[in-house]
mmCIF file of C-alpha atoms and ligand atoms in Angstrom:
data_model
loop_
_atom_site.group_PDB
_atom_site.id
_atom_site.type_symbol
_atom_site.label_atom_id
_atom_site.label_comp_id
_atom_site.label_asym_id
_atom_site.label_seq_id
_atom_site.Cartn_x
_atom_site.Cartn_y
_atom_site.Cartn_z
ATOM 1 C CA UNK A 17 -18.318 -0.662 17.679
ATOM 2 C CA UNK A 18 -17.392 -1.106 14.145
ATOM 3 C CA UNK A 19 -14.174 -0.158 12.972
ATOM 4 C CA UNK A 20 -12.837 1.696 9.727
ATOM 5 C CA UNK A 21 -10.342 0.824 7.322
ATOM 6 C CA UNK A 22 -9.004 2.890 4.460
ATOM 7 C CA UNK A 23 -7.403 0.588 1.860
ATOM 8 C CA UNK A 24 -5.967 2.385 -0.859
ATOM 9 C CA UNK A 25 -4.260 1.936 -4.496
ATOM 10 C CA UNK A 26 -2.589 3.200 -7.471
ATOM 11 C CA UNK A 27 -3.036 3.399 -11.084
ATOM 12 C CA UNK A 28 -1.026 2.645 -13.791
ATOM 13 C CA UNK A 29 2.622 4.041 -13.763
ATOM 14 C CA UNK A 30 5.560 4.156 -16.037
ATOM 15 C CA UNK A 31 5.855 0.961 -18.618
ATOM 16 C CA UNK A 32 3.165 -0.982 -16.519
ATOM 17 C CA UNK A 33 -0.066 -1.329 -18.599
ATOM 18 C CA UNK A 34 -2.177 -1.924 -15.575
ATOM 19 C CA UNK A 35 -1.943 -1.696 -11.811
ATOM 20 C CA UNK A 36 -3.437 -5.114 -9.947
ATOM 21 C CA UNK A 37 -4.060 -2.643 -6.969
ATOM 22 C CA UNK A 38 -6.635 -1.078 -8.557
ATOM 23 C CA UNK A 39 -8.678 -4.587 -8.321
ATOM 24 C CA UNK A 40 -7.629 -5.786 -5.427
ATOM 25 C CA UNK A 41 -8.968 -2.757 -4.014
ATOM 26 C CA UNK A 42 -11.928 -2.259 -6.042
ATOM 27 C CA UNK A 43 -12.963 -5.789 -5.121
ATOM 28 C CA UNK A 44 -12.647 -5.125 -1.244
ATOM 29 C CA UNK A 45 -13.936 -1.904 -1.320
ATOM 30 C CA UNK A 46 -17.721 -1.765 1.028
ATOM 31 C CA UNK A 47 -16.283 -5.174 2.672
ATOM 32 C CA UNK A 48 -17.117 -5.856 6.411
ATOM 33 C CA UNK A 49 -14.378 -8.408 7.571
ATOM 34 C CA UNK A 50 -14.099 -10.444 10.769
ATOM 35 C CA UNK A 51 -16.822 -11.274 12.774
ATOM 36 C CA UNK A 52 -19.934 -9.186 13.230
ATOM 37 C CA UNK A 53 -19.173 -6.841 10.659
ATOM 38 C CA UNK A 54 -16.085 -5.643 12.491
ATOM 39 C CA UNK A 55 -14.101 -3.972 10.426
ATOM 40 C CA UNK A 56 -15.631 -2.030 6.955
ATOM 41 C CA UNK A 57 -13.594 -1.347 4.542
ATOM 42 C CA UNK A 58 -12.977 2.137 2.428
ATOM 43 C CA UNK A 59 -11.380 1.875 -1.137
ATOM 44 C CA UNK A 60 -9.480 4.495 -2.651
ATOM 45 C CA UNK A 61 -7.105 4.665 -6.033
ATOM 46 C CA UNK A 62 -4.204 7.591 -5.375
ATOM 47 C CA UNK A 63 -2.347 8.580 -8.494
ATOM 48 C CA UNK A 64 1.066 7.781 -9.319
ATOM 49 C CA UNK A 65 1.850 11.734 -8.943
ATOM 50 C CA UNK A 66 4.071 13.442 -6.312
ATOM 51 C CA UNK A 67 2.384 16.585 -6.260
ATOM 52 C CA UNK A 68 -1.651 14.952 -5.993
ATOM 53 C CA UNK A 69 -0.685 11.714 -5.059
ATOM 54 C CA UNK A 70 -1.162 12.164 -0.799
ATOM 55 C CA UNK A 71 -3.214 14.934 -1.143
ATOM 56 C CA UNK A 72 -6.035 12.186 -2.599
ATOM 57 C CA UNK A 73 -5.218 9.644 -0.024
ATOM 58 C CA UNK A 74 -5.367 13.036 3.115
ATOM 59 C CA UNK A 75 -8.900 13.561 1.397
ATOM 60 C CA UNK A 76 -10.231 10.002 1.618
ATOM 61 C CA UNK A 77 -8.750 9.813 5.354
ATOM 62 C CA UNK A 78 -10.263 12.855 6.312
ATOM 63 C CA UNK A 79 -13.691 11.690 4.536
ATOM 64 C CA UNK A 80 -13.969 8.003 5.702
ATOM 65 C CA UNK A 81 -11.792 9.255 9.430
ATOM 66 C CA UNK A 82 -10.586 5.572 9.471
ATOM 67 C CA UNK A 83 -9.510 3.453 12.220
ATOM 68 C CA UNK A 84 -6.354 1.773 10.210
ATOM 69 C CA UNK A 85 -4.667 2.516 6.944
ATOM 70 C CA UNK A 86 -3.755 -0.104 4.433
ATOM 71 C CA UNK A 87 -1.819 1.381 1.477
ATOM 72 C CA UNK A 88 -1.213 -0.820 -0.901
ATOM 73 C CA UNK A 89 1.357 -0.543 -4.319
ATOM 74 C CA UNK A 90 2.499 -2.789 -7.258
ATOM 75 C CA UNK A 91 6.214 -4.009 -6.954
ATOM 76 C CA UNK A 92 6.791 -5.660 -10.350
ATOM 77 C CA UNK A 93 9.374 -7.766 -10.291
ATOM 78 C CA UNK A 94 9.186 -9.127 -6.643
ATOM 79 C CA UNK A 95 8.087 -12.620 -6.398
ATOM 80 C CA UNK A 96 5.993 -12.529 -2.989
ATOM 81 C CA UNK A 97 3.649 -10.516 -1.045
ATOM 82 C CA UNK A 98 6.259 -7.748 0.663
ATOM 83 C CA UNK A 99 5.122 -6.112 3.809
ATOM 84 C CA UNK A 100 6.996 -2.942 4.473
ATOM 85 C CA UNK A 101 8.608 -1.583 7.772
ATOM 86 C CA UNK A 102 9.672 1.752 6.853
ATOM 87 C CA UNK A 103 9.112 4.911 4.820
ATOM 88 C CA UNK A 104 12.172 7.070 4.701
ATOM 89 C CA UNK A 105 11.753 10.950 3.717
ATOM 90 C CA UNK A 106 13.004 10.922 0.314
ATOM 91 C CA UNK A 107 12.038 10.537 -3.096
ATOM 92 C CA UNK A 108 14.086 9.980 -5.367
ATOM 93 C CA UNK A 109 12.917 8.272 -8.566
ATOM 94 C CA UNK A 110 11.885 7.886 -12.338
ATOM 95 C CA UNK A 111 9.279 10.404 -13.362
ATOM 96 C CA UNK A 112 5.729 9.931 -11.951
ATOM 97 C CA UNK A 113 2.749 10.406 -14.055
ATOM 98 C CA UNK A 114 3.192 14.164 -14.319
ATOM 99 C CA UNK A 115 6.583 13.913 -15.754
ATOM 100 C CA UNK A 116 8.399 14.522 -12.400
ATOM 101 C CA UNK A 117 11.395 12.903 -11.662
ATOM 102 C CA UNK A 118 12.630 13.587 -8.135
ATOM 103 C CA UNK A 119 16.343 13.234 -7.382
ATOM 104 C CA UNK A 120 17.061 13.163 -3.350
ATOM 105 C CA UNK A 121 14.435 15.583 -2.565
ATOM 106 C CA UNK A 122 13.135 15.267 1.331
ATOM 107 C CA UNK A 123 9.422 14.826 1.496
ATOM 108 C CA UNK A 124 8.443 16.520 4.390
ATOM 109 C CA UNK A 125 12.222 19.097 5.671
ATOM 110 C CA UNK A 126 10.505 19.279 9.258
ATOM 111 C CA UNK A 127 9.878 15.539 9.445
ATOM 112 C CA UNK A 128 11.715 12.877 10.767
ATOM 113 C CA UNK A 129 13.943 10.672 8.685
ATOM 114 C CA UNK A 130 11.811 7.596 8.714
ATOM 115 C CA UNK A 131 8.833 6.126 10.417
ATOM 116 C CA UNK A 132 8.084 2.601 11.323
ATOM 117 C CA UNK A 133 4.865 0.944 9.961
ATOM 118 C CA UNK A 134 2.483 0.835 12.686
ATOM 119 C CA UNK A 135 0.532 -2.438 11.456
ATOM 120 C CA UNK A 136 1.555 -6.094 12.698
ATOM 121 C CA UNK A 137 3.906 -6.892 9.692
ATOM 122 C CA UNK A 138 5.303 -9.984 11.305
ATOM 123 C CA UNK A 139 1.424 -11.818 12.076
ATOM 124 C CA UNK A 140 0.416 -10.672 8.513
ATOM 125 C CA UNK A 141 3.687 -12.088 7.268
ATOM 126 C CA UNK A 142 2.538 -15.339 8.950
ATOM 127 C CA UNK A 143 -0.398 -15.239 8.100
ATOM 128 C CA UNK A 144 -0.228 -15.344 4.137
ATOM 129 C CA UNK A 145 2.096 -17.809 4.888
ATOM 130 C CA UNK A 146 -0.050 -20.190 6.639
ATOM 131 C CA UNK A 147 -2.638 -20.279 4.155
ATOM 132 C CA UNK A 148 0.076 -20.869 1.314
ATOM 133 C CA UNK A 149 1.181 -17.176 0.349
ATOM 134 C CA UNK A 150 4.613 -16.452 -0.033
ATOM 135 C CA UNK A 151 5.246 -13.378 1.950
ATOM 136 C CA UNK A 152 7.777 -11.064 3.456
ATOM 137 C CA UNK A 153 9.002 -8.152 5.653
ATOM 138 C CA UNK A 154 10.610 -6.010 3.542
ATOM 139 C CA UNK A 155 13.034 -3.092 4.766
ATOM 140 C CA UNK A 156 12.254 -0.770 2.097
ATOM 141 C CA UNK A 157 9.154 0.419 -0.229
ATOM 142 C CA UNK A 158 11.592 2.036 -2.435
ATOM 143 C CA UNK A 159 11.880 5.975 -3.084
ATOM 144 C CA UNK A 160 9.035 6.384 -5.198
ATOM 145 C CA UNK A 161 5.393 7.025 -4.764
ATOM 146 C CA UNK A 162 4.732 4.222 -2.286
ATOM 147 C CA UNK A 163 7.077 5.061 -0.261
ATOM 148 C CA UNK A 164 6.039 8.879 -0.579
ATOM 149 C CA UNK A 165 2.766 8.303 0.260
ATOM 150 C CA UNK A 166 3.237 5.367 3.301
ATOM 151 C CA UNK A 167 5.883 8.529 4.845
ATOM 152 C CA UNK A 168 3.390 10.968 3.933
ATOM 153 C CA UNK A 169 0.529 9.028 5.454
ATOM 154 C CA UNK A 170 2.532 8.611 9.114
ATOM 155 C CA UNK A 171 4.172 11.625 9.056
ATOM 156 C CA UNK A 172 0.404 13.631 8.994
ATOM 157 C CA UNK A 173 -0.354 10.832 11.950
ATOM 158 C CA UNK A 174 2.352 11.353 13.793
ATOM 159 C CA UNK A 175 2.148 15.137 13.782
ATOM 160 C CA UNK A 176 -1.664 15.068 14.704
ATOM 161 C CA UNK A 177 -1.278 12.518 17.307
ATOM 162 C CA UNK A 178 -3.932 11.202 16.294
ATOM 163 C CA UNK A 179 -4.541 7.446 16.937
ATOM 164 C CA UNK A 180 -4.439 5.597 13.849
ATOM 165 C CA UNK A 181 -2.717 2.664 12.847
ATOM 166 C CA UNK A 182 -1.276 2.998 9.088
ATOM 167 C CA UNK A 183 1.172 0.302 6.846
ATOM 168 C CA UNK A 184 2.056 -0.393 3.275
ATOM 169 C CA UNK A 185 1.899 -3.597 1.436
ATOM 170 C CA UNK A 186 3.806 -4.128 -1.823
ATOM 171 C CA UNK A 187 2.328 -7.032 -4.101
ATOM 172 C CA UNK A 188 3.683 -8.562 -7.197
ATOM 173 C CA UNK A 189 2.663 -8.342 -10.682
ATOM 174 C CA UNK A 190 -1.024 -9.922 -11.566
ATOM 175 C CA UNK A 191 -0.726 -12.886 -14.294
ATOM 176 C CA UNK A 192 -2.001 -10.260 -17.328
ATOM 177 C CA UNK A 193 0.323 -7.497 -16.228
ATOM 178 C CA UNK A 194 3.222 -10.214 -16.940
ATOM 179 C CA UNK A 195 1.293 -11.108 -20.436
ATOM 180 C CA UNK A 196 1.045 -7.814 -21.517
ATOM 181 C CA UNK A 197 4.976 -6.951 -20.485
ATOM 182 C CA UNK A 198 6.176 -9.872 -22.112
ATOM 183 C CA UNK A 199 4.512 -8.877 -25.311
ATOM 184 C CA UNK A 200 5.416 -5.373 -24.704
ATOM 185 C CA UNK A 201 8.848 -6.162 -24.389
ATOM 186 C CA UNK A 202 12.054 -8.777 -25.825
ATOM 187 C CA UNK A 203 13.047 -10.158 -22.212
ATOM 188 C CA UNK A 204 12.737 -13.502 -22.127
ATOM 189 C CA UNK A 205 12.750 -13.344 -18.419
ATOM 190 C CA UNK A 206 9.038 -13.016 -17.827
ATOM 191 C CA UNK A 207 8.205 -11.130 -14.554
ATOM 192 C CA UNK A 208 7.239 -13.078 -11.400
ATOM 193 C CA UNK A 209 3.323 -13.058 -11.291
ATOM 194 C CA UNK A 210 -0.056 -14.162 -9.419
ATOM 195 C CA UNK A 211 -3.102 -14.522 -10.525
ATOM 196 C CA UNK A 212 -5.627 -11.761 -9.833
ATOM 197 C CA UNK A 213 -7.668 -13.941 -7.532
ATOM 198 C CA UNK A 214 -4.811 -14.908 -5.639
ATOM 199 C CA UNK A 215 -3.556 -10.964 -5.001
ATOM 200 C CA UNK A 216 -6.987 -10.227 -3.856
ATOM 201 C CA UNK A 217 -7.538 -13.223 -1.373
ATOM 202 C CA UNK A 218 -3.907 -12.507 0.031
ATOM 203 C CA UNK A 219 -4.827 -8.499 0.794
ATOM 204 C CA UNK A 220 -8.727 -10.294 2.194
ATOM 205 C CA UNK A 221 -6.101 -12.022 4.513
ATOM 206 C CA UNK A 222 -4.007 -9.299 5.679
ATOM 207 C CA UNK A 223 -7.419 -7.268 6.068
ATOM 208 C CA UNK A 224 -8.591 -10.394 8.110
ATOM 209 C CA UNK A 225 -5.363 -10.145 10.695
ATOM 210 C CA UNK A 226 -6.051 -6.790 11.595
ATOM 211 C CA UNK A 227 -9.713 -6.760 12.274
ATOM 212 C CA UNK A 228 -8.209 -9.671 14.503
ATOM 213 C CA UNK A 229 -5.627 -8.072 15.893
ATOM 214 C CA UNK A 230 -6.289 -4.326 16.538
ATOM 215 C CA UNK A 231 -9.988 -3.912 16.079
HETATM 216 N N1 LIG B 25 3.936 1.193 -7.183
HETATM 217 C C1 LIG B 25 4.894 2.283 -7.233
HETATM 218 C C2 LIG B 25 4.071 3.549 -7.251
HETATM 219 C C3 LIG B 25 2.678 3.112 -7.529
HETATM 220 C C4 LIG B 25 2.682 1.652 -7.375
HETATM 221 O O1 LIG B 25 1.687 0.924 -7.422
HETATM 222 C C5 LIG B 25 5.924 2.231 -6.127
HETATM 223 O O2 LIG B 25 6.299 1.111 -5.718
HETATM 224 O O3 LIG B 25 6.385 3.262 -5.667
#
């Protein structure tokens, strides 16, 4: 039986003129990967927004009723593919695209503190690394929307039992969101970046270890 994925993204946030995301998942978006068509693949772009940002992402899982969930999210500034462990309930952050800031607010006040990814972050760790992608674990997605909507996105698991596998991936700037904040801005420091192609083949990879490993 083929399997479902939901992969989703985020626009554009704060000073960030574009959101590599977007593409990655616009490019995988209709996929079938692993053998025999064995897992298809669902794309979806959330916005950067507190109040509407989940409530997207609950409507796509409810539409597409997916197998796994693969959020992903732009962490400018980190050098490597970071695959996340946890969501904590908090958010606590710069404004989103509404104009919200949040200051130490709990997501969900009946949920629990945190929740474990449920995807193999270790194999997909070694696996961008084995075909040349620097990669990590990472112990936090931050208290922004990612990690709002990765908590968000286990918590409504959790409490409906149902049987769905869900993660977050954090990826690093794309080679023309670095042009366009070093013009943007006076840092010499320009920001750690890949090149479009390379983001997108990485995410095809991770996609590729789960239809291996729980389809
Ligand atoms: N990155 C932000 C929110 C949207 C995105 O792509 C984050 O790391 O929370």
């Amino acid at each position: 039986m083929m399997s479902k994925l939901l992969l989703s993204g985020f626009e554009a946030f704060l000073g960030n003129a574009i959101n590599p995301t977007e593409a990655i998942v616009s490019t995988l978006d209709g996929r079938e990967i692993g053998g025999a068509g064995a897992l298809t693949v669902t794309g979806t772009i959330l916005p950067v927004d507190f109040q509407h940002g989940f409530e997207r992402l609950l409507a796509a899982y409810r539409r597409v009723q997916p197998d796994i969930v693969l959020m992903l999210g732009l962490a400018a500034g980190r050098p490597s593919i970071s695959v996340e462990r946890v969501a904590i309930n908090c958010d606590d952050s710069a404004p989103d695209n509404a104009g919200r800031a949040a200051h130490g607010s709990l997501i969900d006040p009946d949920g629990a503190d945190g929740y474990f990814s449920t995807l193999p972050i270790e194999r997909i760790v070694r696996a961008l690394k084995d075909h040349g992608y620097p990669a990590v674990i990472s112990n936090s997605a931050g208290t922004y929307l990612c990690n709002h909507v990765m908590y968000a996105m286990l918590n409504h698991i959790r409490a409906t039992h149902a049987q769905v596998r869900a993660g977050f991936v954090h990826v690093p700037a794309s080679h023309e969101l670095a042009v366009s904040a070093a013009s943007a801005s006076s840092s010499a420091t320009p920001m750690p970046s890949w090149s479009q192609r390379d983001l997108n083949a990485a995410i095809e990879i991770a996609l590729e270890v789960l239809a291996e490993e729980l389809v």
